[in-house]
Amino acid sequence: GNIGDCEMILALLICLRGQDFANDLMKERYSIDVLSNLSKSSIPMIEEEIYSAAITSSLRHDQLGVADQVLLSMKKNGLNLNQNSLKEIILEYCRMAIDSSKEEFKIARLMKRQEPDISVHGIVEPIYITSLARAKAAMTMLKGIEEPSPGLLSPVAKACCAAGLWQEARSIVRRMHRAAIRELQQDTGPPSMIVKGEFLAELPRLHRSLLKYCAKGGNITPALNFADDIQFLASKIRQHGRSLRGLKTREEESEAVLLSSRLLMDIETPDNVPETDFSNAGALHSILERPIGLTGQDWKLILIAASRGGHWKVCVGTLPFIRPYVKETHPMYARDFFPTESNLGRSRPSLARLNRKYDRIARALTAAILCFEARSQYAWAIRAIDDWVEWSGRRPRKEAVASACRVLAKRYRGQEVINLVARVMSIPEIRHSDDDAPDDDIDYTYEKALYTEAINALYKFGMYDEADQLYAEGAANGHLPWAVMEDSDASNVKLDLHGMSIAVAHSAICVSLQKETARSSDGSGWDKDAIIITGTG
């Protein structure tokens, strides 16, 4: 089994039943004579553990045919799988379902590239065949397990999500939530007592994995369903913590509106969204490796799922929920700016740590702006960027700003593109430390990328004057290369355009020639030759 020779596993089992042809195969391939020291009357009975190990090894190497033959042979000998063996087989089926789902996604992406892009958002929709069959097999075998552990339920739920069985995955999650609530109900001691629950410890990792599957395929409906269940469990934990301290349940928790209803039915997002800070991790969260409720990473995944599905209203409603997690990464909380002070009696985090935390969540804004671009919601794109700048105290990612420039240019709002670039460029850059520096090309800086993408967008929709204005500003500030070569003699002007996009080159020629002709001191016409260099080498 360790070397993946599953055919010989089956041959060995047949050999142990006294079959000479199987023994000959063992001698030929591995020089092992199993029956040499055994008489037909002394052949041992194969135990159930041997069959289980053979099935598990076959499944580990994706040899389903061999596993089925071993199982059939096992049943013919009147043996059944015990609970431990069945658990191992279920785990292997879950692994195979997830691996098959990855291959199905790869095939769907290849087909998407080969076909004309008729959809706006380009959602990859795989055809679940192999993964679906294996996930259903795991679900069926799970029914034979008495009191399955969270370590078994969690992989089955992930396999169901990987195969598109969203309802089945949700039923397992709810089952685990009920078990977690029962674990909390067993804690009747003081608030300081530590609750050690297997389900409570497993759930945060499971929640994150399920939302990742939703984001991968742009499945916003199951993502919001999972979010409803997660928030309901989090409210139960808060209520339990308050009851232990002798406090009453808050009215807003007893009359809570489901998250899916709030985001899908245009119900206004409340202003009193629970925020997190550095001094409080929430009720009973200290007993867990991670908070049970939705975290900033979870909200980011919901935004990605909504963006890929084209649900711009869900993106609008979700952004306020991610606000507290963005705000806590603001540079003003870093001890680098207050080396002699402490934050609420505790040391502040370093700027490098806040930068890493911000980088993990920054993609949320990009996902939202891309969705606004696809739906031509330019006003919400500008609003989201302005809010994000206020929350984070940083420049947004260049991909998000470029997307906003494209949607503004598409609606022929060239001056707003210029204003947006100016606002973003006015924000001080939060520099990374040497150990935390990004791996981007140092020649293609944030500023150069921003000016280039904005000029490209303006040029595409015929706003050449605004594009020329941006090029002039970018070149004057040293963010874009100036086209005129310094070694040009008096009789000609050399323009070096290599490395420029078509749009930037167009603006570079216009602005450079305008500036050169304006230098003419006399009123005579400009009679210099213009030499344009489009490349080097």
PDB file of N, CA and C in Angstrom, residues 167-200:
ATOM      1  N   GLN A 167     -26.860  22.219   0.346  1.00  0.00           N
ATOM      2  CA  GLN A 167     -27.840  21.924   1.391  1.00  0.00           C
ATOM      3  C   GLN A 167     -27.339  20.831   2.325  1.00  0.00           C
ATOM      4  N   GLU A 168     -26.710  19.814   1.757  1.00  0.00           N
ATOM      5  CA  GLU A 168     -26.170  18.738   2.602  1.00  0.00           C
ATOM      6  C   GLU A 168     -25.067  19.279   3.513  1.00  0.00           C
ATOM      7  N   ALA A 169     -24.219  20.165   2.957  1.00  0.00           N
ATOM      8  CA  ALA A 169     -23.172  20.758   3.792  1.00  0.00           C
ATOM      9  C   ALA A 169     -23.773  21.592   4.914  1.00  0.00           C
ATOM     10  N   ARG A 170     -24.818  22.331   4.597  1.00  0.00           N
ATOM     11  CA  ARG A 170     -25.445  23.176   5.631  1.00  0.00           C
ATOM     12  C   ARG A 170     -26.083  22.334   6.726  1.00  0.00           C
ATOM     13  N   SER A 171     -26.674  21.208   6.346  1.00  0.00           N
ATOM     14  CA  SER A 171     -27.272  20.335   7.373  1.00  0.00           C
ATOM     15  C   SER A 171     -26.210  19.821   8.334  1.00  0.00           C
ATOM     16  N   ILE A 172     -25.011  19.512   7.815  1.00  0.00           N
ATOM     17  CA  ILE A 172     -23.929  19.052   8.684  1.00  0.00           C
ATOM     18  C   ILE A 172     -23.455  20.188   9.585  1.00  0.00           C
ATOM     19  N   VAL A 173     -23.341  21.401   9.020  1.00  0.00           N
ATOM     20  CA  VAL A 173     -22.909  22.548   9.822  1.00  0.00           C
ATOM     21  C   VAL A 173     -23.892  22.811  10.949  1.00  0.00           C
ATOM     22  N   ARG A 174     -25.177  22.771  10.642  1.00  0.00           N
ATOM     23  CA  ARG A 174     -26.176  22.988  11.691  1.00  0.00           C
ATOM     24  C   ARG A 174     -26.116  21.895  12.749  1.00  0.00           C
ATOM     25  N   ARG A 175     -25.843  20.697  12.329  1.00  0.00           N
ATOM     26  CA  ARG A 175     -25.696  19.590  13.282  1.00  0.00           C
ATOM     27  C   ARG A 175     -24.527  19.858  14.233  1.00  0.00           C
ATOM     28  N   MET A 176     -23.442  20.364  13.683  1.00  0.00           N
ATOM     29  CA  MET A 176     -22.287  20.685  14.512  1.00  0.00           C
ATOM     30  C   MET A 176     -22.564  21.879  15.411  1.00  0.00           C
ATOM     31  N   HIS A 177     -23.337  22.842  14.919  1.00  0.00           N
ATOM     32  CA  HIS A 177     -23.700  23.987  15.749  1.00  0.00           C
ATOM     33  C   HIS A 177     -24.539  23.555  16.945  1.00  0.00           C
ATOM     34  N   ARG A 178     -25.478  22.653  16.708  1.00  0.00           N
ATOM     35  CA  ARG A 178     -26.296  22.173  17.831  1.00  0.00           C
ATOM     36  C   ARG A 178     -25.437  21.466  18.871  1.00  0.00           C
ATOM     37  N   ALA A 179     -24.455  20.697  18.394  1.00  0.00           N
ATOM     38  CA  ALA A 179     -23.549  20.026  19.326  1.00  0.00           C
ATOM     39  C   ALA A 179     -22.704  21.045  20.093  1.00  0.00           C
ATOM     40  N   ALA A 180     -22.297  22.136  19.421  1.00  0.00           N
ATOM     41  CA  ALA A 180     -21.511  23.169  20.098  1.00  0.00           C
ATOM     42  C   ALA A 180     -22.339  23.876  21.156  1.00  0.00           C
ATOM     43  N   ILE A 181     -23.620  24.112  20.861  1.00  0.00           N
ATOM     44  CA  ILE A 181     -24.498  24.745  21.857  1.00  0.00           C
ATOM     45  C   ILE A 181     -24.672  23.832  23.058  1.00  0.00           C
ATOM     46  N   ARG A 182     -24.784  22.539  22.817  1.00  0.00           N
ATOM     47  CA  ARG A 182     -24.887  21.608  23.952  1.00  0.00           C
ATOM     48  C   ARG A 182     -23.621  21.632  24.798  1.00  0.00           C
ATOM     49  N   GLU A 183     -22.466  21.798  24.129  1.00  0.00           N
ATOM     50  CA  GLU A 183     -21.222  21.913  24.890  1.00  0.00           C
ATOM     51  C   GLU A 183     -21.237  23.162  25.768  1.00  0.00           C
ATOM     52  N   LEU A 184     -21.774  24.254  25.248  1.00  0.00           N
ATOM     53  CA  LEU A 184     -21.858  25.474  26.048  1.00  0.00           C
ATOM     54  C   LEU A 184     -22.804  25.305  27.222  1.00  0.00           C
ATOM     55  N   GLN A 185     -23.919  24.607  27.000  1.00  0.00           N
ATOM     56  CA  GLN A 185     -24.895  24.418  28.072  1.00  0.00           C
ATOM     57  C   GLN A 185     -24.352  23.592  29.222  1.00  0.00           C
ATOM     58  N   GLN A 186     -23.311  22.815  28.928  1.00  0.00           N
ATOM     59  CA  GLN A 186     -22.679  22.046  29.992  1.00  0.00           C
ATOM     60  C   GLN A 186     -21.800  22.912  30.880  1.00  0.00           C
ATOM     61  N   ASP A 187     -21.504  24.116  30.420  1.00  0.00           N
ATOM     62  CA  ASP A 187     -20.660  25.028  31.182  1.00  0.00           C
ATOM     63  C   ASP A 187     -21.555  25.893  32.057  1.00  0.00           C
ATOM     64  N   THR A 188     -21.710  25.509  33.286  1.00  0.00           N
ATOM     65  CA  THR A 188     -22.555  26.254  34.223  1.00  0.00           C
ATOM     66  C   THR A 188     -21.731  26.916  35.310  1.00  0.00           C
ATOM     67  N   GLY A 189     -20.418  26.926  35.131  1.00  0.00           N
ATOM     68  CA  GLY A 189     -19.551  27.511  36.143  1.00  0.00           C
ATOM     69  C   GLY A 189     -19.415  29.007  35.963  1.00  0.00           C
ATOM     70  N   PRO A 190     -18.466  29.623  36.643  1.00  0.00           N
ATOM     71  CA  PRO A 190     -18.241  31.069  36.539  1.00  0.00           C
ATOM     72  C   PRO A 190     -17.729  31.441  35.160  1.00  0.00           C
ATOM     73  N   PRO A 191     -17.808  32.720  34.786  1.00  0.00           N
ATOM     74  CA  PRO A 191     -17.349  33.146  33.453  1.00  0.00           C
ATOM     75  C   PRO A 191     -15.892  32.848  33.187  1.00  0.00           C
ATOM     76  N   SER A 192     -15.092  32.745  34.227  1.00  0.00           N
ATOM     77  CA  SER A 192     -13.671  32.490  34.029  1.00  0.00           C
ATOM     78  C   SER A 192     -13.363  31.036  33.699  1.00  0.00           C
ATOM     79  N   MET A 193     -14.356  30.168  33.846  1.00  0.00           N
ATOM     80  CA  MET A 193     -14.128  28.752  33.563  1.00  0.00           C
ATOM     81  C   MET A 193     -13.878  28.548  32.074  1.00  0.00           C
ATOM     82  N   ILE A 194     -12.923  27.712  31.753  1.00  0.00           N
ATOM     83  CA  ILE A 194     -12.573  27.431  30.363  1.00  0.00           C
ATOM     84  C   ILE A 194     -13.433  26.284  29.845  1.00  0.00           C
ATOM     85  N   VAL A 195     -14.118  26.523  28.733  1.00  0.00           N
ATOM     86  CA  VAL A 195     -14.930  25.495  28.101  1.00  0.00           C
ATOM     87  C   VAL A 195     -14.085  24.797  27.050  1.00  0.00           C
ATOM     88  N   LYS A 196     -13.851  23.517  27.219  1.00  0.00           N
ATOM     89  CA  LYS A 196     -13.053  22.751  26.267  1.00  0.00           C
ATOM     90  C   LYS A 196     -13.999  21.886  25.451  1.00  0.00           C
ATOM     91  N   GLY A 197     -14.414  22.378  24.313  1.00  0.00           N
ATOM     92  CA  GLY A 197     -15.337  21.647  23.466  1.00  0.00           C
ATOM     93  C   GLY A 197     -14.718  21.326  22.126  1.00  0.00           C
ATOM     94  N   GLU A 198     -14.884  20.081  21.699  1.00  0.00           N
ATOM     95  CA  GLU A 198     -14.315  19.665  20.418  1.00  0.00           C
ATOM     96  C   GLU A 198     -14.989  20.390  19.260  1.00  0.00           C
ATOM     97  N   PHE A 199     -16.302  20.521  19.340  1.00  0.00           N
ATOM     98  CA  PHE A 199     -17.012  21.176  18.244  1.00  0.00           C
ATOM     99  C   PHE A 199     -16.696  22.665  18.199  1.00  0.00           C
ATOM    100  N   LEU A 200     -16.617  23.307  19.359  1.00  0.00           N
ATOM    101  CA  LEU A 200     -16.287  24.727  19.388  1.00  0.00           C
ATOM    102  C   LEU A 200     -14.901  24.985  18.822  1.00  0.00           C
TER     103      LEU A 200
END
